[in-house]
Amino acid sequence: FSFNSSMEARDSLSSINGDFGFAGATDRRFAFSRQSSFQQPHTPIDIPAHGHHHHLYWSALDDKPSALRRTSSLSSFGFSVFRNVRSGHRYMKRLFLMISLNVAYSTAELLIGLFTGRVGLVSDAVHLTFGCGLLTFSLFVMAASRKKADREYTYGYKRLEVLSAFTNALFLLFMSFSLAVEALHAFIQDESEHKHYLIVSAVTNLFVNLIGVWFFRNYARINLAYRNAEDMNHHSVFLHVLADSIRSAGLILASWLLSIGVQNAEVLCLGLVSVAVFMLVLPLFRASGGILLQMAPPSIPTTAFNKCLRQISALEDVVEVSQARFWELVPGHVVGSLTLQVKKGTNDRPILEFVHGLYHDLGVQDLTVQTDEA
């Protein structure tokens, strides 16, 4: 952390306020960060005398170039993602191989189901295709998240990994619910049957998913302590293939129990699989959803935040501390902001240094502090 950069930003802000007639403003904002993510070049802004009319004229003329720039930006982004996939780490290459196996298997299953008229095979192929789509999205996110921060996404693209994990968790919760409904339907209608072609499909699907489980075995824990966004996304991929493996194993077990005459075996096995998938996925769903909803970081106790607020309030020149908000941008990266009301004429530099050091030691990477004079 360098306080000189903050003072330069303050001087720059004062200059801007003077240019636009806000020299007497007391609203001062300072941002602190343990590490700078990127640097942007300064672009001058020209404001015409008649801003409203000139703005409309400029927008009409610049509409087509903006669309072309957006198209060019999307195409360059797509090419960069493709390059990242080709030169990616081992988990990206493993996931690509697993997706290829699943696509080949689901395509073969769909064609066999359509030509033989077996609805069960077609239904299972559709389920696998949808799962492949989610895994493909995870692969895309692994590549896209490596892109550096830019003007539009100033924090970078790492939060895409959290979104991917949440999407996988949501799909698996839906699969758990659908398995429970299927078990209830089998219990009410008593439609349990021993279908050999579905068992062959389940065995093949189990073999393919076990390869994925082996690929992501380093994330084989339910309550994984996420150190970064990649951990969360990789863990969601592991849970995805593990849940599919449990589903296939449940169908195989149900078929074997039915073959030896056990009543309601399909109901029992599907119910157990539904509960197991739900229990496996719930921690990931809560963790990823909490980050997207910007909940208080679980890595820092609430009592620690309260202690910091009491220490700041105890300062002689601080009148009030308000609007203290802290959340995780991604796992392991805590962001916060708060407002300080200080006595008029107070030199706020020592206060800002104290506040920054306090939250720096607590584990807050980015802190924005606004000071107002009482």
PDB file of N, CA and C in Angstrom, residues 221-310:
ATOM      1  N   ARG A 221     -14.005 -33.285  -1.528  1.00  0.00           N
ATOM      2  CA  ARG A 221     -14.501 -32.999  -0.187  1.00  0.00           C
ATOM      3  C   ARG A 221     -15.779 -32.189  -0.309  1.00  0.00           C
ATOM      4  N   ILE A 222     -16.701 -32.434   0.621  1.00  0.00           N
ATOM      5  CA  ILE A 222     -17.989 -31.744   0.559  1.00  0.00           C
ATOM      6  C   ILE A 222     -17.824 -30.291   0.989  1.00  0.00           C
ATOM      7  N   ASN A 223     -17.355 -30.073   2.209  1.00  0.00           N
ATOM      8  CA  ASN A 223     -17.156 -28.720   2.724  1.00  0.00           C
ATOM      9  C   ASN A 223     -15.714 -28.280   2.451  1.00  0.00           C
ATOM     10  N   LEU A 224     -15.454 -27.964   1.202  1.00  0.00           N
ATOM     11  CA  LEU A 224     -14.110 -27.562   0.802  1.00  0.00           C
ATOM     12  C   LEU A 224     -13.884 -26.100   1.175  1.00  0.00           C
ATOM     13  N   ALA A 225     -12.721 -25.816   1.751  1.00  0.00           N
ATOM     14  CA  ALA A 225     -12.363 -24.434   2.071  1.00  0.00           C
ATOM     15  C   ALA A 225     -11.850 -23.773   0.790  1.00  0.00           C
ATOM     16  N   TYR A 226     -12.659 -22.891   0.234  1.00  0.00           N
ATOM     17  CA  TYR A 226     -12.322 -22.276  -1.050  1.00  0.00           C
ATOM     18  C   TYR A 226     -11.304 -21.162  -0.827  1.00  0.00           C
ATOM     19  N   ARG A 227     -10.120 -21.340  -1.401  1.00  0.00           N
ATOM     20  CA  ARG A 227      -9.084 -20.320  -1.301  1.00  0.00           C
ATOM     21  C   ARG A 227      -9.205 -19.285  -2.411  1.00  0.00           C
ATOM     22  N   ASN A 228      -9.773 -19.670  -3.533  1.00  0.00           N
ATOM     23  CA  ASN A 228      -9.944 -18.754  -4.656  1.00  0.00           C
ATOM     24  C   ASN A 228     -11.139 -19.219  -5.484  1.00  0.00           C
ATOM     25  N   ALA A 229     -11.429 -18.464  -6.544  1.00  0.00           N
ATOM     26  CA  ALA A 229     -12.597 -18.769  -7.372  1.00  0.00           C
ATOM     27  C   ALA A 229     -12.418 -20.065  -8.155  1.00  0.00           C
ATOM     28  N   GLU A 230     -11.190 -20.390  -8.538  1.00  0.00           N
ATOM     29  CA  GLU A 230     -10.952 -21.626  -9.288  1.00  0.00           C
ATOM     30  C   GLU A 230     -11.322 -22.850  -8.456  1.00  0.00           C
ATOM     31  N   ASP A 231     -11.025 -22.810  -7.160  1.00  0.00           N
ATOM     32  CA  ASP A 231     -11.377 -23.931  -6.297  1.00  0.00           C
ATOM     33  C   ASP A 231     -12.878 -24.191  -6.312  1.00  0.00           C
ATOM     34  N   MET A 232     -13.653 -23.117  -6.274  1.00  0.00           N
ATOM     35  CA  MET A 232     -15.110 -23.257  -6.246  1.00  0.00           C
ATOM     36  C   MET A 232     -15.629 -23.858  -7.549  1.00  0.00           C
ATOM     37  N   ASN A 233     -15.116 -23.389  -8.681  1.00  0.00           N
ATOM     38  CA  ASN A 233     -15.574 -23.909  -9.970  1.00  0.00           C
ATOM     39  C   ASN A 233     -15.155 -25.360 -10.166  1.00  0.00           C
ATOM     40  N   HIS A 234     -13.912 -25.692  -9.822  1.00  0.00           N
ATOM     41  CA  HIS A 234     -13.434 -27.072  -9.954  1.00  0.00           C
ATOM     42  C   HIS A 234     -14.202 -28.015  -9.025  1.00  0.00           C
ATOM     43  N   HIS A 235     -14.521 -27.529  -7.841  1.00  0.00           N
ATOM     44  CA  HIS A 235     -15.306 -28.351  -6.912  1.00  0.00           C
ATOM     45  C   HIS A 235     -16.707 -28.603  -7.458  1.00  0.00           C
ATOM     46  N   SER A 236     -17.295 -27.605  -8.122  1.00  0.00           N
ATOM     47  CA  SER A 236     -18.624 -27.790  -8.703  1.00  0.00           C
ATOM     48  C   SER A 236     -18.596 -28.824  -9.830  1.00  0.00           C
ATOM     49  N   VAL A 237     -17.513 -28.843 -10.609  1.00  0.00           N
ATOM     50  CA  VAL A 237     -17.382 -29.855 -11.668  1.00  0.00           C
ATOM     51  C   VAL A 237     -17.272 -31.245 -11.046  1.00  0.00           C
ATOM     52  N   PHE A 238     -16.472 -31.352  -9.986  1.00  0.00           N
ATOM     53  CA  PHE A 238     -16.350 -32.647  -9.303  1.00  0.00           C
ATOM     54  C   PHE A 238     -17.700 -33.119  -8.772  1.00  0.00           C
ATOM     55  N   LEU A 239     -18.452 -32.240  -8.124  1.00  0.00           N
ATOM     56  CA  LEU A 239     -19.756 -32.625  -7.592  1.00  0.00           C
ATOM     57  C   LEU A 239     -20.724 -33.000  -8.712  1.00  0.00           C
ATOM     58  N   HIS A 240     -20.594 -32.342  -9.856  1.00  0.00           N
ATOM     59  CA  HIS A 240     -21.457 -32.653 -11.000  1.00  0.00           C
ATOM     60  C   HIS A 240     -21.244 -34.101 -11.458  1.00  0.00           C
ATOM     61  N   VAL A 241     -19.978 -34.473 -11.690  1.00  0.00           N
ATOM     62  CA  VAL A 241     -19.710 -35.834 -12.176  1.00  0.00           C
ATOM     63  C   VAL A 241     -19.945 -36.860 -11.069  1.00  0.00           C
ATOM     64  N   LEU A 242     -19.718 -36.469  -9.806  1.00  0.00           N
ATOM     65  CA  LEU A 242     -19.986 -37.391  -8.704  1.00  0.00           C
ATOM     66  C   LEU A 242     -21.475 -37.663  -8.560  1.00  0.00           C
ATOM     67  N   ALA A 243     -22.294 -36.612  -8.692  1.00  0.00           N
ATOM     68  CA  ALA A 243     -23.741 -36.798  -8.589  1.00  0.00           C
ATOM     69  C   ALA A 243     -24.262 -37.680  -9.728  1.00  0.00           C
ATOM     70  N   ASP A 244     -23.732 -37.486 -10.936  1.00  0.00           N
ATOM     71  CA  ASP A 244     -24.138 -38.353 -12.051  1.00  0.00           C
ATOM     72  C   ASP A 244     -23.702 -39.793 -11.816  1.00  0.00           C
ATOM     73  N   SER A 245     -22.539 -39.970 -11.201  1.00  0.00           N
ATOM     74  CA  SER A 245     -22.068 -41.324 -10.888  1.00  0.00           C
ATOM     75  C   SER A 245     -22.981 -41.985  -9.854  1.00  0.00           C
ATOM     76  N   ILE A 246     -23.370 -41.232  -8.840  1.00  0.00           N
ATOM     77  CA  ILE A 246     -24.272 -41.780  -7.809  1.00  0.00           C
ATOM     78  C   ILE A 246     -25.621 -42.132  -8.425  1.00  0.00           C
ATOM     79  N   ARG A 247     -26.090 -41.300  -9.328  1.00  0.00           N
ATOM     80  CA  ARG A 247     -27.365 -41.589  -9.992  1.00  0.00           C
ATOM     81  C   ARG A 247     -27.280 -42.882 -10.792  1.00  0.00           C
ATOM     82  N   SER A 248     -26.212 -43.070 -11.560  1.00  0.00           N
ATOM     83  CA  SER A 248     -26.049 -44.295 -12.346  1.00  0.00           C
ATOM     84  C   SER A 248     -25.905 -45.513 -11.435  1.00  0.00           C
ATOM     85  N   ALA A 249     -25.141 -45.365 -10.344  1.00  0.00           N
ATOM     86  CA  ALA A 249     -24.986 -46.483  -9.402  1.00  0.00           C
ATOM     87  C   ALA A 249     -26.313 -46.832  -8.746  1.00  0.00           C
ATOM     88  N   GLY A 250     -27.145 -45.822  -8.465  1.00  0.00           N
ATOM     89  CA  GLY A 250     -28.462 -46.089  -7.891  1.00  0.00           C
ATOM     90  C   GLY A 250     -29.358 -46.867  -8.834  1.00  0.00           C
ATOM     91  N   LEU A 251     -29.316 -46.531 -10.120  1.00  0.00           N
ATOM     92  CA  LEU A 251     -30.125 -47.266 -11.098  1.00  0.00           C
ATOM     93  C   LEU A 251     -29.642 -48.717 -11.229  1.00  0.00           C
ATOM     94  N   ILE A 252     -28.332 -48.915 -11.199  1.00  0.00           N
ATOM     95  CA  ILE A 252     -27.785 -50.280 -11.288  1.00  0.00           C
ATOM     96  C   ILE A 252     -28.197 -51.092 -10.058  1.00  0.00           C
ATOM     97  N   LEU A 253     -28.094 -50.484  -8.880  1.00  0.00           N
ATOM     98  CA  LEU A 253     -28.480 -51.176  -7.651  1.00  0.00           C
ATOM     99  C   LEU A 253     -29.971 -51.506  -7.643  1.00  0.00           C
ATOM    100  N   ALA A 254     -30.782 -50.571  -8.101  1.00  0.00           N
ATOM    101  CA  ALA A 254     -32.221 -50.816  -8.152  1.00  0.00           C
ATOM    102  C   ALA A 254     -32.545 -51.969  -9.094  1.00  0.00           C
ATOM    103  N   SER A 255     -31.868 -52.025 -10.227  1.00  0.00           N
ATOM    104  CA  SER A 255     -32.105 -53.116 -11.173  1.00  0.00           C
ATOM    105  C   SER A 255     -31.725 -54.467 -10.569  1.00  0.00           C
ATOM    106  N   TRP A 256     -30.601 -54.490  -9.859  1.00  0.00           N
ATOM    107  CA  TRP A 256     -30.178 -55.758  -9.249  1.00  0.00           C
ATOM    108  C   TRP A 256     -31.151 -56.197  -8.154  1.00  0.00           C
ATOM    109  N   LEU A 257     -31.610 -55.259  -7.341  1.00  0.00           N
ATOM    110  CA  LEU A 257     -32.556 -55.596  -6.283  1.00  0.00           C
ATOM    111  C   LEU A 257     -33.887 -56.070  -6.858  1.00  0.00           C
ATOM    112  N   LEU A 258     -34.318 -55.440  -7.957  1.00  0.00           N
ATOM    113  CA  LEU A 258     -35.562 -55.887  -8.597  1.00  0.00           C
ATOM    114  C   LEU A 258     -35.413 -57.281  -9.182  1.00  0.00           C
ATOM    115  N   SER A 259     -34.220 -57.602  -9.692  1.00  0.00           N
ATOM    116  CA  SER A 259     -34.018 -58.921 -10.298  1.00  0.00           C
ATOM    117  C   SER A 259     -34.057 -60.055  -9.275  1.00  0.00           C
ATOM    118  N   ILE A 260     -33.770 -59.733  -8.011  1.00  0.00           N
ATOM    119  CA  ILE A 260     -33.826 -60.768  -6.974  1.00  0.00           C
ATOM    120  C   ILE A 260     -35.132 -60.709  -6.188  1.00  0.00           C
ATOM    121  N   GLY A 261     -36.064 -59.882  -6.662  1.00  0.00           N
ATOM    122  CA  GLY A 261     -37.404 -59.887  -6.079  1.00  0.00           C
ATOM    123  C   GLY A 261     -37.658 -58.911  -4.960  1.00  0.00           C
ATOM    124  N   VAL A 262     -36.822 -57.904  -4.756  1.00  0.00           N
ATOM    125  CA  VAL A 262     -37.047 -56.909  -3.697  1.00  0.00           C
ATOM    126  C   VAL A 262     -38.108 -55.917  -4.172  1.00  0.00           C
ATOM    127  N   GLN A 263     -39.150 -55.738  -3.334  1.00  0.00           N
ATOM    128  CA  GLN A 263     -40.238 -54.838  -3.694  1.00  0.00           C
ATOM    129  C   GLN A 263     -39.830 -53.378  -3.455  1.00  0.00           C
ATOM    130  N   ASN A 264     -40.325 -52.487  -4.326  1.00  0.00           N
ATOM    131  CA  ASN A 264     -40.081 -51.042  -4.218  1.00  0.00           C
ATOM    132  C   ASN A 264     -38.586 -50.695  -4.168  1.00  0.00           C
ATOM    133  N   ALA A 265     -37.769 -51.492  -4.857  1.00  0.00           N
ATOM    134  CA  ALA A 265     -36.330 -51.232  -4.852  1.00  0.00           C
ATOM    135  C   ALA A 265     -36.004 -49.929  -5.575  1.00  0.00           C
ATOM    136  N   GLU A 266     -36.718 -49.653  -6.664  1.00  0.00           N
ATOM    137  CA  GLU A 266     -36.450 -48.420  -7.407  1.00  0.00           C
ATOM    138  C   GLU A 266     -36.811 -47.196  -6.578  1.00  0.00           C
ATOM    139  N   VAL A 267     -37.921 -47.283  -5.847  1.00  0.00           N
ATOM    140  CA  VAL A 267     -38.329 -46.168  -4.987  1.00  0.00           C
ATOM    141  C   VAL A 267     -37.264 -45.904  -3.924  1.00  0.00           C
ATOM    142  N   LEU A 268     -36.781 -46.964  -3.300  1.00  0.00           N
ATOM    143  CA  LEU A 268     -35.779 -46.826  -2.250  1.00  0.00           C
ATOM    144  C   LEU A 268     -34.469 -46.255  -2.791  1.00  0.00           C
ATOM    145  N   CYS A 269     -33.990 -46.789  -3.896  1.00  0.00           N
ATOM    146  CA  CYS A 269     -32.695 -46.347  -4.437  1.00  0.00           C
ATOM    147  C   CYS A 269     -32.756 -44.910  -4.949  1.00  0.00           C
ATOM    148  N   LEU A 270     -33.816 -44.575  -5.679  1.00  0.00           N
ATOM    149  CA  LEU A 270     -33.931 -43.205  -6.183  1.00  0.00           C
ATOM    150  C   LEU A 270     -34.081 -42.212  -5.044  1.00  0.00           C
ATOM    151  N   GLY A 271     -34.814 -42.595  -4.005  1.00  0.00           N
ATOM    152  CA  GLY A 271     -34.951 -41.706  -2.847  1.00  0.00           C
ATOM    153  C   GLY A 271     -33.621 -41.468  -2.156  1.00  0.00           C
ATOM    154  N   LEU A 272     -32.833 -42.535  -1.984  1.00  0.00           N
ATOM    155  CA  LEU A 272     -31.525 -42.387  -1.363  1.00  0.00           C
ATOM    156  C   LEU A 272     -30.586 -41.534  -2.212  1.00  0.00           C
ATOM    157  N   VAL A 273     -30.618 -41.741  -3.525  1.00  0.00           N
ATOM    158  CA  VAL A 273     -29.770 -40.942  -4.424  1.00  0.00           C
ATOM    159  C   VAL A 273     -30.172 -39.475  -4.363  1.00  0.00           C
ATOM    160  N   SER A 274     -31.481 -39.208  -4.317  1.00  0.00           N
ATOM    161  CA  SER A 274     -31.961 -37.830  -4.239  1.00  0.00           C
ATOM    162  C   SER A 274     -31.461 -37.137  -2.979  1.00  0.00           C
ATOM    163  N   VAL A 275     -31.541 -37.800  -1.856  1.00  0.00           N
ATOM    164  CA  VAL A 275     -31.079 -37.219  -0.589  1.00  0.00           C
ATOM    165  C   VAL A 275     -29.562 -37.025  -0.604  1.00  0.00           C
ATOM    166  N   ALA A 276     -28.835 -38.010  -1.142  1.00  0.00           N
ATOM    167  CA  ALA A 276     -27.370 -37.917  -1.179  1.00  0.00           C
ATOM    168  C   ALA A 276     -26.906 -36.740  -2.038  1.00  0.00           C
ATOM    169  N   VAL A 277     -27.525 -36.575  -3.207  1.00  0.00           N
ATOM    170  CA  VAL A 277     -27.145 -35.461  -4.090  1.00  0.00           C
ATOM    171  C   VAL A 277     -27.467 -34.127  -3.423  1.00  0.00           C
ATOM    172  N   PHE A 278     -28.608 -34.052  -2.771  1.00  0.00           N
ATOM    173  CA  PHE A 278     -28.998 -32.806  -2.099  1.00  0.00           C
ATOM    174  C   PHE A 278     -28.000 -32.440  -1.006  1.00  0.00           C
ATOM    175  N   MET A 279     -27.601 -33.404  -0.200  1.00  0.00           N
ATOM    176  CA  MET A 279     -26.660 -33.146   0.888  1.00  0.00           C
ATOM    177  C   MET A 279     -25.268 -32.786   0.360  1.00  0.00           C
ATOM    178  N   LEU A 280     -24.877 -33.379  -0.768  1.00  0.00           N
ATOM    179  CA  LEU A 280     -23.572 -33.071  -1.352  1.00  0.00           C
ATOM    180  C   LEU A 280     -23.497 -31.644  -1.890  1.00  0.00           C
ATOM    181  N   VAL A 281     -24.587 -31.185  -2.495  1.00  0.00           N
ATOM    182  CA  VAL A 281     -24.554 -29.933  -3.250  1.00  0.00           C
ATOM    183  C   VAL A 281     -24.920 -28.725  -2.382  1.00  0.00           C
ATOM    184  N   LEU A 282     -25.666 -28.946  -1.306  1.00  0.00           N
ATOM    185  CA  LEU A 282     -26.163 -27.820  -0.516  1.00  0.00           C
ATOM    186  C   LEU A 282     -25.059 -26.889  -0.015  1.00  0.00           C
ATOM    187  N   PRO A 283     -23.918 -27.381   0.516  1.00  0.00           N
ATOM    188  CA  PRO A 283     -22.863 -26.442   0.949  1.00  0.00           C
ATOM    189  C   PRO A 283     -22.334 -25.563  -0.181  1.00  0.00           C
ATOM    190  N   LEU A 284     -22.154 -26.139  -1.370  1.00  0.00           N
ATOM    191  CA  LEU A 284     -21.681 -25.337  -2.502  1.00  0.00           C
ATOM    192  C   LEU A 284     -22.727 -24.307  -2.906  1.00  0.00           C
ATOM    193  N   PHE A 285     -23.994 -24.704  -2.902  1.00  0.00           N
ATOM    194  CA  PHE A 285     -25.073 -23.776  -3.263  1.00  0.00           C
ATOM    195  C   PHE A 285     -25.106 -22.589  -2.302  1.00  0.00           C
ATOM    196  N   ARG A 286     -24.956 -22.858  -1.023  1.00  0.00           N
ATOM    197  CA  ARG A 286     -24.986 -21.782  -0.037  1.00  0.00           C
ATOM    198  C   ARG A 286     -23.758 -20.881  -0.163  1.00  0.00           C
ATOM    199  N   ALA A 287     -22.578 -21.461  -0.382  1.00  0.00           N
ATOM    200  CA  ALA A 287     -21.352 -20.664  -0.476  1.00  0.00           C
ATOM    201  C   ALA A 287     -21.356 -19.774  -1.720  1.00  0.00           C
ATOM    202  N   SER A 288     -21.685 -20.352  -2.881  1.00  0.00           N
ATOM    203  CA  SER A 288     -21.685 -19.555  -4.119  1.00  0.00           C
ATOM    204  C   SER A 288     -22.815 -18.537  -4.120  1.00  0.00           C
ATOM    205  N   GLY A 289     -23.991 -18.926  -3.620  1.00  0.00           N
ATOM    206  CA  GLY A 289     -25.098 -17.973  -3.541  1.00  0.00           C
ATOM    207  C   GLY A 289     -24.802 -16.833  -2.591  1.00  0.00           C
ATOM    208  N   GLY A 290     -24.120 -17.130  -1.475  1.00  0.00           N
ATOM    209  CA  GLY A 290     -23.768 -16.070  -0.536  1.00  0.00           C
ATOM    210  C   GLY A 290     -22.825 -15.047  -1.134  1.00  0.00           C
ATOM    211  N   ILE A 291     -21.883 -15.496  -1.964  1.00  0.00           N
ATOM    212  CA  ILE A 291     -20.964 -14.555  -2.611  1.00  0.00           C
ATOM    213  C   ILE A 291     -21.700 -13.699  -3.634  1.00  0.00           C
ATOM    214  N   LEU A 292     -22.584 -14.314  -4.422  1.00  0.00           N
ATOM    215  CA  LEU A 292     -23.330 -13.549  -5.421  1.00  0.00           C
ATOM    216  C   LEU A 292     -24.285 -12.556  -4.769  1.00  0.00           C
ATOM    217  N   LEU A 293     -24.795 -12.878  -3.585  1.00  0.00           N
ATOM    218  CA  LEU A 293     -25.673 -11.960  -2.853  1.00  0.00           C
ATOM    219  C   LEU A 293     -24.890 -10.981  -1.982  1.00  0.00           C
ATOM    220  N   GLN A 294     -23.565 -11.077  -2.009  1.00  0.00           N
ATOM    221  CA  GLN A 294     -22.676 -10.171  -1.281  1.00  0.00           C
ATOM    222  C   GLN A 294     -22.944 -10.196   0.218  1.00  0.00           C
ATOM    223  N   MET A 295     -23.012 -11.409   0.748  1.00  0.00           N
ATOM    224  CA  MET A 295     -23.132 -11.574   2.187  1.00  0.00           C
ATOM    225  C   MET A 295     -21.805 -11.236   2.863  1.00  0.00           C
ATOM    226  N   ALA A 296     -21.858 -11.064   4.186  1.00  0.00           N
ATOM    227  CA  ALA A 296     -20.633 -10.798   4.942  1.00  0.00           C
ATOM    228  C   ALA A 296     -19.678 -11.969   4.787  1.00  0.00           C
ATOM    229  N   PRO A 297     -18.393 -11.701   4.617  1.00  0.00           N
ATOM    230  CA  PRO A 297     -17.424 -12.796   4.387  1.00  0.00           C
ATOM    231  C   PRO A 297     -17.386 -13.765   5.559  1.00  0.00           C
ATOM    232  N   PRO A 298     -17.608 -15.055   5.318  1.00  0.00           N
ATOM    233  CA  PRO A 298     -17.575 -16.025   6.416  1.00  0.00           C
ATOM    234  C   PRO A 298     -16.178 -16.250   6.985  1.00  0.00           C
ATOM    235  N   SER A 299     -15.149 -15.847   6.236  1.00  0.00           N
ATOM    236  CA  SER A 299     -13.785 -16.047   6.707  1.00  0.00           C
ATOM    237  C   SER A 299     -13.400 -15.098   7.837  1.00  0.00           C
ATOM    238  N   ILE A 300     -14.165 -14.011   8.013  1.00  0.00           N
ATOM    239  CA  ILE A 300     -13.881 -13.034   9.066  1.00  0.00           C
ATOM    240  C   ILE A 300     -15.061 -13.000  10.028  1.00  0.00           C
ATOM    241  N   PRO A 301     -14.851 -13.255  11.303  1.00  0.00           N
ATOM    242  CA  PRO A 301     -15.981 -13.261  12.260  1.00  0.00           C
ATOM    243  C   PRO A 301     -16.621 -11.886  12.378  1.00  0.00           C
ATOM    244  N   THR A 302     -17.920 -11.879  12.677  1.00  0.00           N
ATOM    245  CA  THR A 302     -18.640 -10.617  12.862  1.00  0.00           C
ATOM    246  C   THR A 302     -18.097  -9.845  14.050  1.00  0.00           C
ATOM    247  N   THR A 303     -17.655 -10.566  15.069  1.00  0.00           N
ATOM    248  CA  THR A 303     -17.100  -9.893  16.249  1.00  0.00           C
ATOM    249  C   THR A 303     -15.845  -9.097  15.906  1.00  0.00           C
ATOM    250  N   ALA A 304     -15.062  -9.584  14.931  1.00  0.00           N
ATOM    251  CA  ALA A 304     -13.852  -8.853  14.520  1.00  0.00           C
ATOM    252  C   ALA A 304     -14.216  -7.532  13.852  1.00  0.00           C
ATOM    253  N   PHE A 305     -15.254  -7.541  13.004  1.00  0.00           N
ATOM    254  CA  PHE A 305     -15.708  -6.292  12.384  1.00  0.00           C
ATOM    255  C   PHE A 305     -16.223  -5.320  13.441  1.00  0.00           C
ATOM    256  N   ASN A 306     -16.979  -5.821  14.398  1.00  0.00           N
ATOM    257  CA  ASN A 306     -17.504  -4.953  15.451  1.00  0.00           C
ATOM    258  C   ASN A 306     -16.386  -4.340  16.285  1.00  0.00           C
ATOM    259  N   LYS A 307     -15.344  -5.114  16.544  1.00  0.00           N
ATOM    260  CA  LYS A 307     -14.207  -4.604  17.307  1.00  0.00           C
ATOM    261  C   LYS A 307     -13.502  -3.480  16.547  1.00  0.00           C
ATOM    262  N   CYS A 308     -13.354  -3.655  15.222  1.00  0.00           N
ATOM    263  CA  CYS A 308     -12.732  -2.599  14.408  1.00  0.00           C
ATOM    264  C   CYS A 308     -13.561  -1.323  14.440  1.00  0.00           C
ATOM    265  N   LEU A 309     -14.870  -1.456  14.351  1.00  0.00           N
ATOM    266  CA  LEU A 309     -15.736  -0.273  14.385  1.00  0.00           C
ATOM    267  C   LEU A 309     -15.630   0.447  15.728  1.00  0.00           C
ATOM    268  N   ARG A 310     -15.527  -0.310  16.822  1.00  0.00           N
ATOM    269  CA  ARG A 310     -15.387   0.326  18.139  1.00  0.00           C
ATOM    270  C   ARG A 310     -14.063   1.061  18.258  1.00  0.00           C
TER     271      ARG A 310
END
